[in-house]
C-alpha cells in the first residue's frame, strides 16, 4: 500500500474566480524523496497545504496509510523558507518544542536531540539563540525541528532558495543524511532544476491551467552533481526535456 494517495484533487480558494489546482493524481511511497517542480503560481504550495491537512479539497481525496487526511498533524510537517523559529528559545529548545508540547518522554526527546545535533552539525550551537545564527544554520534548526517528530511525510517549500550555493549544497547533504537515517517520505518544492535533479528520486512536474501534475519521472541522476555530469550529454538531454515541460 502506498503511503500517500492523492486522487482527482481540485482546490479553489474562497473568493477567487477559478480553481487553483485541478485533477491532481499522485501516489508516493514511504522511504522516498520526491521533488515537485513547476512555474510560479501553479499550485505547488497549495498542494503541500492540502497534504499537510491545512486546506481541504473541494473535489477528490487525499489519503495517508489508507486513512483520509482530515486535519493538520505532526505526522506531516512542512519546513518553510521563512521557517518561523522561536527567537526567545535557544537551538535545543527550538528543536524539541514540538515533542515537548506533545509530552513525548524526556529521555526519548534527549536521545533524538543528541543524534540530530550531531547529524546537522549544530552541536556547538545548541545553547545559542536563533537570532545569533546565520541563515544556513537557522535552516538546519528548522530541518531538525521537523525531523525530531519523525513524521511520515516531511515537506520543504522552497526552504533552500534564499541560501547561497555553498550553504545550499551543505543543506542538501544534511537533508539526504537525515532522510536516509529516517526512511520517511520527503517532498521538496523547488524552482531550481539542478536542485530537483540532485535531490529527487522522483521528479513531479506541475503545469497547466489550472495547475495539475503533468508527469512524474524517475530520475536516473539522483545524487549526481552537475559537476560530475558536465560531459554527459544524456544528462543534459534529460535536463532539457524537464525544462521544456516547465514552460
Ligand atoms: N490565499 C489565497 N487566496 C486566493 N488565491 C490564492 C491564495 N493562495 C494562493 N492563491 C492562488 O492559487 C494559485 C496557486 O498558488 P500557490 O501559492 O499554490 O502556487 P505556487 O506554485 O506555490 O507558486 P510559487 O512558486 O510562486 O510559490 C495562484 O494563482 C495563487 O494566486
Ligand atoms: Mg509556493
Tab-separated table of C-alpha atoms and ligand atoms in Angstrom:
chain	number	residue	atom	x	y	z
A	1	UNK	CA	0.000	0.000	0.000
A	2	UNK	CA	1.423	3.445	-0.855
A	3	UNK	CA	1.974	5.928	1.978
A	4	UNK	CA	0.174	8.813	0.301
A	5	UNK	CA	-2.569	8.654	-2.301
A	6	UNK	CA	-3.981	11.740	-3.956
A	7	UNK	CA	-6.977	11.142	-6.180
A	8	UNK	CA	-8.590	13.661	-8.540
A	9	UNK	CA	-7.921	16.529	-6.143
A	10	UNK	CA	-9.077	20.030	-7.025
A	11	UNK	CA	-8.907	23.176	-4.912
A	12	UNK	CA	-10.332	26.669	-5.274
A	13	UNK	CA	-9.610	29.471	-2.791
A	14	UNK	CA	-12.715	31.218	-1.462
A	15	UNK	CA	-13.392	34.398	-3.411
A	16	UNK	CA	-11.088	33.522	-6.303
A	17	UNK	CA	-12.802	33.114	-9.653
A	18	UNK	CA	-11.126	29.861	-10.676
A	19	UNK	CA	-9.664	26.632	-9.380
A	20	UNK	CA	-6.004	26.873	-8.364
A	21	UNK	CA	-5.355	23.183	-8.953
A	22	UNK	CA	-7.393	20.502	-10.652
A	23	UNK	CA	-7.407	16.727	-11.052
A	24	UNK	CA	-4.190	16.054	-9.144
A	25	UNK	CA	-3.356	12.359	-9.064
A	26	UNK	CA	-0.248	11.249	-7.238
A	27	UNK	CA	0.981	8.240	-5.281
A	28	UNK	CA	4.026	8.442	-3.035
A	29	UNK	CA	5.807	5.681	-1.146
A	30	UNK	CA	7.401	5.665	2.296
A	31	UNK	CA	11.183	5.928	2.208
A	32	UNK	CA	11.218	8.075	-0.926
A	33	UNK	CA	12.462	11.551	-1.690
A	34	UNK	CA	10.417	13.445	-4.246
A	35	UNK	CA	10.719	16.857	-5.838
A	36	UNK	CA	7.846	18.959	-7.131
A	37	UNK	CA	8.840	21.496	-9.743
A	38	UNK	CA	6.668	23.906	-11.690
A	39	UNK	CA	6.218	27.548	-12.641
A	40	UNK	CA	5.286	30.194	-10.094
A	41	UNK	CA	1.603	30.258	-9.173
A	42	UNK	CA	0.917	26.737	-10.495
A	43	UNK	CA	-0.278	25.481	-7.094
A	44	UNK	CA	2.748	23.763	-5.555
A	45	UNK	CA	2.289	25.337	-2.120
A	46	UNK	CA	-1.453	24.750	-2.326
A	47	UNK	CA	-0.784	21.047	-2.884
A	48	UNK	CA	1.580	20.894	0.125
A	49	UNK	CA	-1.009	22.608	2.306
A	50	UNK	CA	-3.581	20.040	1.203
A	51	UNK	CA	-1.202	17.173	2.034
A	52	UNK	CA	-0.458	18.772	5.414
A	53	UNK	CA	-4.206	18.993	6.080
A	54	UNK	CA	-4.196	22.804	6.443
A	55	UNK	CA	-6.567	23.008	3.456
A	56	UNK	CA	-9.387	20.653	2.453
A	57	UNK	CA	-10.072	19.867	-1.196
A	58	UNK	CA	-13.498	20.621	-2.639
A	59	UNK	CA	-13.004	17.767	-5.105
A	60	UNK	CA	-11.250	14.412	-4.732
A	61	UNK	CA	-9.457	12.952	-1.726
A	62	UNK	CA	-6.083	12.604	-0.037
A	63	UNK	CA	-5.256	9.503	1.989
A	64	UNK	CA	-2.276	8.615	4.153
A	65	UNK	CA	-1.835	4.978	5.167
A	66	UNK	CA	-5.286	4.441	3.642
A	67	UNK	CA	-6.900	6.924	6.064
A	68	UNK	CA	-8.393	10.205	4.814
A	69	UNK	CA	-6.303	13.295	5.665
A	70	UNK	CA	-8.695	15.449	7.654
A	71	UNK	CA	-6.638	17.835	9.705
A	72	UNK	CA	-3.111	19.047	10.402
A	73	UNK	CA	-0.867	16.588	12.231
A	74	UNK	CA	2.752	16.402	13.404
A	75	UNK	CA	2.979	13.288	11.209
A	76	UNK	CA	3.080	15.651	8.235
A	77	UNK	CA	5.492	18.556	8.696
A	78	UNK	CA	6.338	21.496	6.443
A	79	UNK	CA	9.600	23.454	6.525
A	80	UNK	CA	9.008	26.901	5.019
A	81	UNK	CA	11.544	29.276	3.544
A	82	UNK	CA	10.912	31.807	6.328
A	83	UNK	CA	10.822	28.909	8.863
A	84	UNK	CA	9.455	30.957	11.829
A	85	UNK	CA	11.767	29.724	14.592
A	86	UNK	CA	11.136	30.958	18.130
A	87	UNK	CA	13.586	33.831	18.811
A	88	UNK	CA	13.208	33.584	22.584
A	89	UNK	CA	14.308	29.931	22.630
A	90	UNK	CA	17.765	28.508	22.058
A	91	UNK	CA	18.618	25.943	19.371
A	92	UNK	CA	17.900	22.860	21.500
A	93	UNK	CA	14.663	24.334	22.819
A	94	UNK	CA	13.526	25.191	19.285
A	95	UNK	CA	14.257	21.677	18.035
A	96	UNK	CA	12.494	19.960	20.934
A	97	UNK	CA	9.500	22.306	21.102
A	98	UNK	CA	7.043	20.025	19.254
A	99	UNK	CA	7.689	16.764	21.139
A	100	UNK	CA	7.806	18.635	24.484
A	101	UNK	CA	4.333	20.033	23.734
A	102	UNK	CA	3.148	16.520	22.835
A	103	UNK	CA	4.583	15.227	26.117
A	104	UNK	CA	6.929	12.736	24.492
A	105	UNK	CA	9.074	11.185	27.291
A	106	UNK	CA	12.054	13.400	28.130
A	107	UNK	CA	14.602	10.656	27.686
A	108	UNK	CA	13.353	9.921	24.176
A	109	UNK	CA	13.461	13.627	23.269
A	110	UNK	CA	17.009	13.997	24.549
A	111	UNK	CA	18.154	10.917	22.652
A	112	UNK	CA	16.725	12.171	19.386
A	113	UNK	CA	18.078	15.667	20.027
A	114	UNK	CA	21.613	14.386	20.544
A	115	UNK	CA	21.529	12.463	17.262
A	116	UNK	CA	20.052	15.395	15.343
A	117	UNK	CA	22.535	17.926	16.752
A	118	UNK	CA	25.298	15.679	15.533
A	119	UNK	CA	23.779	14.995	12.088
A	120	UNK	CA	23.112	18.675	11.446
A	121	UNK	CA	26.442	19.928	12.852
A	122	UNK	CA	24.616	22.067	15.408
A	123	UNK	CA	26.267	20.542	18.473
A	124	UNK	CA	28.334	23.605	19.308
A	125	UNK	CA	25.381	25.954	18.768
A	126	UNK	CA	22.924	24.027	20.915
A	127	UNK	CA	22.684	26.785	23.537
A	128	UNK	CA	22.750	29.717	21.086
A	129	UNK	CA	19.661	31.785	20.482
A	130	UNK	CA	18.452	31.505	16.911
A	131	UNK	CA	18.815	35.247	16.226
A	132	UNK	CA	22.562	34.734	16.674
A	133	UNK	CA	22.709	32.223	13.799
A	134	UNK	CA	23.355	32.623	10.056
A	135	UNK	CA	20.589	31.776	7.551
A	136	UNK	CA	22.125	28.373	6.816
A	137	UNK	CA	22.346	27.421	10.484
A	138	UNK	CA	18.743	28.525	11.012
A	139	UNK	CA	17.689	26.222	8.174
A	140	UNK	CA	19.452	23.340	9.945
A	141	UNK	CA	17.447	24.113	13.076
A	142	UNK	CA	14.249	24.233	11.006
A	143	UNK	CA	15.033	20.813	9.496
A	144	UNK	CA	15.971	19.270	12.850
A	145	UNK	CA	12.796	20.687	14.392
A	146	UNK	CA	10.711	18.717	11.897
A	147	UNK	CA	12.847	15.563	11.809
A	148	UNK	CA	12.662	15.199	15.599
A	149	UNK	CA	8.960	14.421	15.181
A	150	UNK	CA	9.878	11.514	12.905
A	151	UNK	CA	6.990	12.487	10.627
A	152	UNK	CA	5.749	10.082	7.953
A	153	UNK	CA	5.838	12.915	5.440
A	154	UNK	CA	8.188	15.878	5.569
A	155	UNK	CA	7.691	18.705	3.096
A	156	UNK	CA	10.073	21.528	2.224
A	157	UNK	CA	8.538	24.543	0.498
A	158	UNK	CA	11.468	26.228	-1.261
A	159	UNK	CA	13.350	26.005	2.032
A	160	UNK	CA	16.784	26.493	0.499
A	161	UNK	CA	16.034	29.055	-2.198
A	162	UNK	CA	17.372	32.049	-0.248
A	163	UNK	CA	20.699	30.391	0.587
A	164	UNK	CA	23.989	30.902	-1.237
A	165	UNK	CA	25.228	27.984	-3.367
A	166	UNK	CA	27.746	26.589	-0.892
A	167	UNK	CA	25.321	26.684	2.008
A	168	UNK	CA	22.645	25.140	-0.179
A	169	UNK	CA	24.974	22.255	-1.090
A	170	UNK	CA	25.626	21.689	2.620
A	171	UNK	CA	21.879	21.643	3.292
A	172	UNK	CA	21.388	19.068	0.518
A	173	UNK	CA	23.911	16.768	2.204
A	174	UNK	CA	22.289	17.231	5.592
A	175	UNK	CA	18.806	16.636	4.214
A	176	UNK	CA	19.905	13.453	2.412
A	177	UNK	CA	21.622	12.153	5.542
A	178	UNK	CA	18.604	12.877	7.756
A	179	UNK	CA	16.289	11.275	5.216
A	180	UNK	CA	18.500	8.184	4.787
A	181	UNK	CA	18.558	7.639	8.547
A	182	UNK	CA	14.803	8.122	8.942
A	183	UNK	CA	13.311	6.489	5.878
A	184	UNK	CA	10.309	8.788	5.751
A	185	UNK	CA	8.719	10.332	2.668
A	186	UNK	CA	10.242	13.699	1.811
A	187	UNK	CA	8.667	16.138	-0.656
A	188	UNK	CA	10.776	19.072	-1.786
A	189	UNK	CA	9.358	22.019	-3.738
A	190	UNK	CA	11.848	23.926	-5.804
A	191	UNK	CA	12.135	26.302	-8.745
A	192	UNK	CA	15.644	25.090	-9.393
A	193	UNK	CA	16.101	22.338	-11.973
A	194	UNK	CA	19.543	21.355	-10.671
A	195	UNK	CA	18.252	21.068	-7.122
A	196	UNK	CA	15.447	18.860	-8.484
A	197	UNK	CA	17.912	16.643	-10.355
A	198	UNK	CA	20.169	16.265	-7.336
A	199	UNK	CA	17.576	15.701	-4.612
A	200	UNK	CA	14.715	13.874	-6.332
A	201	UNK	CA	14.429	10.126	-6.805
A	202	UNK	CA	11.172	11.126	-8.461
A	203	UNK	CA	10.571	14.469	-10.155
A	204	UNK	CA	6.960	15.592	-10.247
A	205	UNK	CA	6.230	18.222	-12.871
A	206	UNK	CA	3.297	20.574	-12.324
A	207	UNK	CA	1.981	22.812	-15.064
A	208	UNK	CA	-1.220	23.753	-16.878
A	209	UNK	CA	-4.131	25.994	-16.064
A	210	UNK	CA	-5.448	25.198	-13.532
A	211	UNK	CA	-2.272	23.576	-12.225
A	212	UNK	CA	-2.031	19.807	-12.258
A	213	UNK	CA	0.576	17.047	-12.156
A	214	UNK	CA	1.644	16.608	-15.763
A	215	UNK	CA	4.235	13.925	-15.305
A	216	UNK	CA	6.184	12.027	-12.671
A	217	UNK	CA	9.590	10.838	-13.831
A	218	UNK	CA	12.091	8.546	-12.168
A	219	UNK	CA	15.350	10.460	-12.020
A	220	UNK	CA	18.394	8.417	-13.104
A	221	UNK	CA	20.672	11.244	-11.910
A	222	UNK	CA	19.582	11.294	-8.252
A	223	UNK	CA	22.567	12.482	-6.153
A	224	UNK	CA	24.731	13.074	-9.251
A	225	UNK	CA	26.176	16.547	-9.116
A	226	UNK	CA	26.184	18.979	-12.013
A	227	UNK	CA	29.993	18.986	-11.866
A	228	UNK	CA	30.264	15.234	-12.367
A	229	UNK	CA	27.718	15.294	-15.215
A	230	UNK	CA	29.371	18.124	-17.112
A	231	UNK	CA	30.426	15.885	-20.043
A	232	UNK	CA	27.369	13.661	-20.023
A	233	UNK	CA	25.171	14.571	-22.973
A	234	UNK	CA	22.347	12.245	-21.848
A	235	UNK	CA	22.149	14.141	-18.598
A	236	UNK	CA	21.779	17.429	-20.471
A	237	UNK	CA	19.097	15.996	-22.787
A	238	UNK	CA	17.146	14.817	-19.745
A	239	UNK	CA	17.586	18.210	-18.084
A	240	UNK	CA	16.430	19.935	-21.271
A	241	UNK	CA	13.383	17.648	-21.518
A	242	UNK	CA	12.385	18.650	-17.965
A	243	UNK	CA	12.985	22.344	-18.634
A	244	UNK	CA	10.801	22.183	-21.770
A	245	UNK	CA	7.917	20.940	-19.644
A	246	UNK	CA	8.188	23.888	-17.295
A	247	UNK	CA	7.467	26.500	-19.984
B	1	LIG	N1	-4.944	32.556	-0.042
B	1	LIG	C1	-5.206	32.617	-1.358
B	1	LIG	N2	-6.339	33.175	-1.835
B	1	LIG	C2	-6.608	33.223	-3.158
B	1	LIG	N3	-5.804	32.702	-4.095
B	1	LIG	C3	-4.649	32.131	-3.698
B	1	LIG	C4	-4.279	32.061	-2.318
B	1	LIG	N4	-3.087	31.438	-2.216
B	1	LIG	C5	-2.731	31.146	-3.483
B	1	LIG	N5	-3.660	31.547	-4.368
B	1	LIG	C6	-3.626	31.373	-5.824
B	1	LIG	O1	-3.562	29.990	-6.116
B	1	LIG	C7	-2.644	29.737	-7.170
B	1	LIG	C8	-1.575	28.766	-6.725
B	1	LIG	O2	-0.784	29.384	-5.705
B	1	LIG	P1	0.409	28.653	-4.977
B	1	LIG	O3	0.929	29.587	-3.968
B	1	LIG	O4	-0.044	27.329	-4.526
B	1	LIG	O5	1.445	28.488	-6.189
B	1	LIG	P2	2.981	28.073	-6.158
B	1	LIG	O6	3.164	27.091	-7.284
B	1	LIG	O7	3.371	27.647	-4.809
B	1	LIG	O8	3.718	29.447	-6.550
B	1	LIG	P3	5.192	29.957	-6.140
B	1	LIG	O9	6.151	29.125	-6.944
B	1	LIG	O10	5.198	31.385	-6.578
B	1	LIG	O11	5.343	29.787	-4.666
B	1	LIG	C9	-2.098	31.091	-7.614
B	1	LIG	O12	-2.818	31.535	-8.723
B	1	LIG	C10	-2.357	31.977	-6.411
B	1	LIG	O13	-2.575	33.311	-6.807
B	2	LIG	MG1	4.738	28.364	-3.403
